[in-house]
Coordinates of C-alpha atoms in Angstrom, one line a residue:
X1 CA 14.7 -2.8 -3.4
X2 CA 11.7 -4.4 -5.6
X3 CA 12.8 -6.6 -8.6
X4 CA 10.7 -4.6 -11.0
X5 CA 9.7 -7.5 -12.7
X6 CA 7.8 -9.1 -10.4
X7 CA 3.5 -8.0 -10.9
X8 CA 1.8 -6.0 -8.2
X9 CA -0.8 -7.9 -6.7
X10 CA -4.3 -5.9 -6.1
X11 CA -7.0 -7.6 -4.4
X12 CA -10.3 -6.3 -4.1
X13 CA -12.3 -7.6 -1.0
X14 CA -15.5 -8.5 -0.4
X15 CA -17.8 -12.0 -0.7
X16 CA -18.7 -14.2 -3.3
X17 CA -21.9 -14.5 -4.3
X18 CA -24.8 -12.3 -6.0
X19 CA -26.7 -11.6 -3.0
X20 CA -23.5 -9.7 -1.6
X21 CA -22.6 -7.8 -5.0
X22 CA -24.2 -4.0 -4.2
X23 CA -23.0 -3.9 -0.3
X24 CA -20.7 -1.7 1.3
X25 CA -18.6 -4.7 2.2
X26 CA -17.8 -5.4 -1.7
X27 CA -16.6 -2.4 -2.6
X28 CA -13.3 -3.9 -3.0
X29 CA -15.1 -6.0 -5.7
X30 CA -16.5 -3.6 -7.4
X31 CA -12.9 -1.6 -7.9
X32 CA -11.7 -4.8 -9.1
X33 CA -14.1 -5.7 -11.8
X34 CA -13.2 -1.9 -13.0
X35 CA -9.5 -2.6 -13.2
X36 CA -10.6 -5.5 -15.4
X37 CA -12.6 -3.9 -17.7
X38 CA -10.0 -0.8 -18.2
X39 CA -7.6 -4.2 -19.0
X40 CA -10.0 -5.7 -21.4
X41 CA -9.4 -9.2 -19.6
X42 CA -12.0 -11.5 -17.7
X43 CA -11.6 -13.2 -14.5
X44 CA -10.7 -16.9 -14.3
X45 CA -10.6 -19.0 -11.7
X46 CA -7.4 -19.6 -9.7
X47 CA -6.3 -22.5 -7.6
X48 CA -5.7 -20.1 -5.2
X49 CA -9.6 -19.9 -4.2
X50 CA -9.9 -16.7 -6.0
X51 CA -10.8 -15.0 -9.7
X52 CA -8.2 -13.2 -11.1
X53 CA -7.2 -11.8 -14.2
X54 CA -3.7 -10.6 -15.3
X55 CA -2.6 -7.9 -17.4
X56 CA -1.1 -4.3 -17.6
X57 CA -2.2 -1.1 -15.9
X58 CA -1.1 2.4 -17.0
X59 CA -0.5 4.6 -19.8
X60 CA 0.6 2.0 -22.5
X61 CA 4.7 2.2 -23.0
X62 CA 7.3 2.0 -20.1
X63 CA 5.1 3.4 -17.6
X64 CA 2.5 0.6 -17.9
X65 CA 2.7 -1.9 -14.9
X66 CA 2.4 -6.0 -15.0
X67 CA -0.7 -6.5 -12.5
X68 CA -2.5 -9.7 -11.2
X69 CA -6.0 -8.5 -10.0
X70 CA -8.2 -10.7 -7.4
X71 CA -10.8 -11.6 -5.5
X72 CA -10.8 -13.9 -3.2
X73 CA -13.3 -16.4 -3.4
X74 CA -13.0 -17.4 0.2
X75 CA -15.7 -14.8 1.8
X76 CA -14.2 -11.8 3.6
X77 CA -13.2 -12.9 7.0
X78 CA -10.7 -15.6 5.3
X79 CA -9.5 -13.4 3.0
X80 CA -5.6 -13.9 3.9
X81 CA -5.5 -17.9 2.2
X82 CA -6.1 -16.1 -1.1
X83 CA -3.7 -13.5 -1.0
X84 CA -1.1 -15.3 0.3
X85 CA -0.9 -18.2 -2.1
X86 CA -1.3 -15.2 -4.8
X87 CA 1.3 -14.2 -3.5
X88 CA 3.3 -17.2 -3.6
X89 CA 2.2 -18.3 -6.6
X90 CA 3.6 -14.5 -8.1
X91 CA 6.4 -14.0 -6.4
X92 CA 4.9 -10.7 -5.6
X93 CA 6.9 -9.0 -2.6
X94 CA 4.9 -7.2 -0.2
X95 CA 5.2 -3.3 -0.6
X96 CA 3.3 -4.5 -4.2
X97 CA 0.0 -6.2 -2.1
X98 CA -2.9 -3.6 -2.5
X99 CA -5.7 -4.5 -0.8
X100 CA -8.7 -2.1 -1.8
X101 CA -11.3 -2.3 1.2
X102 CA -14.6 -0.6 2.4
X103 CA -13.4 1.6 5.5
X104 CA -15.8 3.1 8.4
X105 CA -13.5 5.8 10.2
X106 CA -13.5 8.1 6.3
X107 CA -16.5 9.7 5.3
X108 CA -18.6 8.2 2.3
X109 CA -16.5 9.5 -1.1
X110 CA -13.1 9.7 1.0
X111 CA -10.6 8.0 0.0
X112 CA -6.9 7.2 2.0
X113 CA -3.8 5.2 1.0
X114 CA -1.8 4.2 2.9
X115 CA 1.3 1.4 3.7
X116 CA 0.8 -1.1 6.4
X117 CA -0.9 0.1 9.9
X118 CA -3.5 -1.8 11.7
X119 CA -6.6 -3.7 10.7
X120 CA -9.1 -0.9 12.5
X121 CA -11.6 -4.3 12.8
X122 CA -12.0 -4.8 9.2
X123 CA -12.1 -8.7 9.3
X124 CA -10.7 -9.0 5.8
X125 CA -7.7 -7.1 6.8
X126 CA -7.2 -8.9 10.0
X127 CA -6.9 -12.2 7.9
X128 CA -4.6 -10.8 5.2
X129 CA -2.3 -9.3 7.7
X130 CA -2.1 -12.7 9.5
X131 CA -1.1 -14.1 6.8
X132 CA 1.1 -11.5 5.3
X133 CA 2.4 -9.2 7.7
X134 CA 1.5 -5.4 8.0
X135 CA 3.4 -4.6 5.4
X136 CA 1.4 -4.1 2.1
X137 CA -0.3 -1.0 0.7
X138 CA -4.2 -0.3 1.6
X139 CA -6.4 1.5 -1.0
X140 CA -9.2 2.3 1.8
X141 CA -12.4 3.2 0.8
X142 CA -14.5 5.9 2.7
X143 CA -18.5 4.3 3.8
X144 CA -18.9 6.0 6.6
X145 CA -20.8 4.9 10.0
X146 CA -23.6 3.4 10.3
X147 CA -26.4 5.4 11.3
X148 CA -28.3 5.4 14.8
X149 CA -27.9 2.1 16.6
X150 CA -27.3 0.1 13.6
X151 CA -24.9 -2.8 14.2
X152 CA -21.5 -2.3 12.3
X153 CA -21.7 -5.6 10.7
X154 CA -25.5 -5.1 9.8
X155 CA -24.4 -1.5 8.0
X156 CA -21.5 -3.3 6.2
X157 CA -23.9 -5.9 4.9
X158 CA -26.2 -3.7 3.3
X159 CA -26.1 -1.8 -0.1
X160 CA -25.3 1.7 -0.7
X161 CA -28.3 4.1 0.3
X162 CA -30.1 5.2 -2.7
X163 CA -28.5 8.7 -2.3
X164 CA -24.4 6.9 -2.1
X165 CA -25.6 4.7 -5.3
X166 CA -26.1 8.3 -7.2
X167 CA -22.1 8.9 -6.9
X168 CA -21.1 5.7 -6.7
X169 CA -19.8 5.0 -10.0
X170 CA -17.8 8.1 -9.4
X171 CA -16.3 6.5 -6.4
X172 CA -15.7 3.4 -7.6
X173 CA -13.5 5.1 -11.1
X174 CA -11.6 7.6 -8.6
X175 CA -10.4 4.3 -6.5
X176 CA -9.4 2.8 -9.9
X177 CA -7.7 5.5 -10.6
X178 CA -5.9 5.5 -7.2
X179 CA -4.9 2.0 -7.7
X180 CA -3.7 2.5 -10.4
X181 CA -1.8 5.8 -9.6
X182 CA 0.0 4.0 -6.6
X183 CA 1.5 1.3 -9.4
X184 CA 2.7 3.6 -11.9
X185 CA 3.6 7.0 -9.7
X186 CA 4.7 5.6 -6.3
X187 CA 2.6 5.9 -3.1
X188 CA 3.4 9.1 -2.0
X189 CA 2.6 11.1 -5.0
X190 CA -0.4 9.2 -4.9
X191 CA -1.6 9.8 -2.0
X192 CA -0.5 14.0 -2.0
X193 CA -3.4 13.3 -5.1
X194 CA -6.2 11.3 -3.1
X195 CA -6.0 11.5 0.1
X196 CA -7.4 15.1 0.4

């Protein structure tokens, strides 16, 4: 059983940098920054090669939840360092890791949580589950295939179309919300909510 006072860790994925900010890849990101503005804290840098920012999440009162959100300043494919000095440094166990990811296999405006399973070839995951074991919750966020013969990596790489970018604000406040429904009502009645 959880110690319920140790924080849930959520880590948003994607790559540093401004010329990565609007792709597919940093969706993770963009939940993030979300979760940080709905805490009314900024991001500071971490020794842990990330940003994070601490707070609570949920309803204020007993249901709210201490979190630690992050992003890992170490580019996607080395995402697992981060996290798993996060983790450390928290004392976080792992059922209360969410790592909120772009995901090809769900349609564009899909969303699916879940608890461990593979990486599906997301490099980020790959890392963090090499560094943490299966075991942590995934907030997996629906961007589709890429079209024609475009390279998976290319797709991933690029921004939202023009026609995604009209709903993606949407999106990006019904992950939020996910997140932070997992934290505060448990993942199955979170996921009986958003993974329709």
């Amino acid at each position: 059983m959880t110690d319920d006072s140790s924080p849930w860790l959520i880590v948003g994925l994607g790559n540093p940098g401004p010329e990565y900010a609007g792709n597919r890849h940093n969706v993770g990101f963009m939940v993030a920054d979300l979760l940080a503005e709905r805490m009314g804290a900024k991001f500071k840098a971490h020794k842990a090669r990330a940003q994070v920012v601490e707070g609570r999440l949920g309803a204020p009162g007993p249901s709210s939840r201490r979190v630690v959100v992050a992003k890992p300043m170490s580019f996607m494919n080395l995402s697992g360092g981060p996290t798993a000095a996060l983790r450390d440094f928290y004392k976080v166990p792992a059922d209360r890791v969410i790592a909120v990811h772009d995901e090809l296999d769900i349609d564009y405006g899909t969303l699916r949580l879940k608890l461990g399973g593979g990486d599906n070839g997301h490099n980020g995951l790959k890392s963090i589950t090499k560094a943490l074991g299966p075991d942590y919750c995934r907030v997996r966020f629906g961007i589709g295939r890429p079209p024609g013969r475009m390279q998976v990596a290319d797709f991933v790489l690029k921004d939202f179309s023009s026609t995604e970018r009209k709903e993606l604000d949407y999106q990006v406040d019904r992950a939020a919300d996910a997140v932070e429904a997992l934290i505060v009502d448990g993942l199955e009645r979170a996921q009986s909510t958003y993974n329709t």
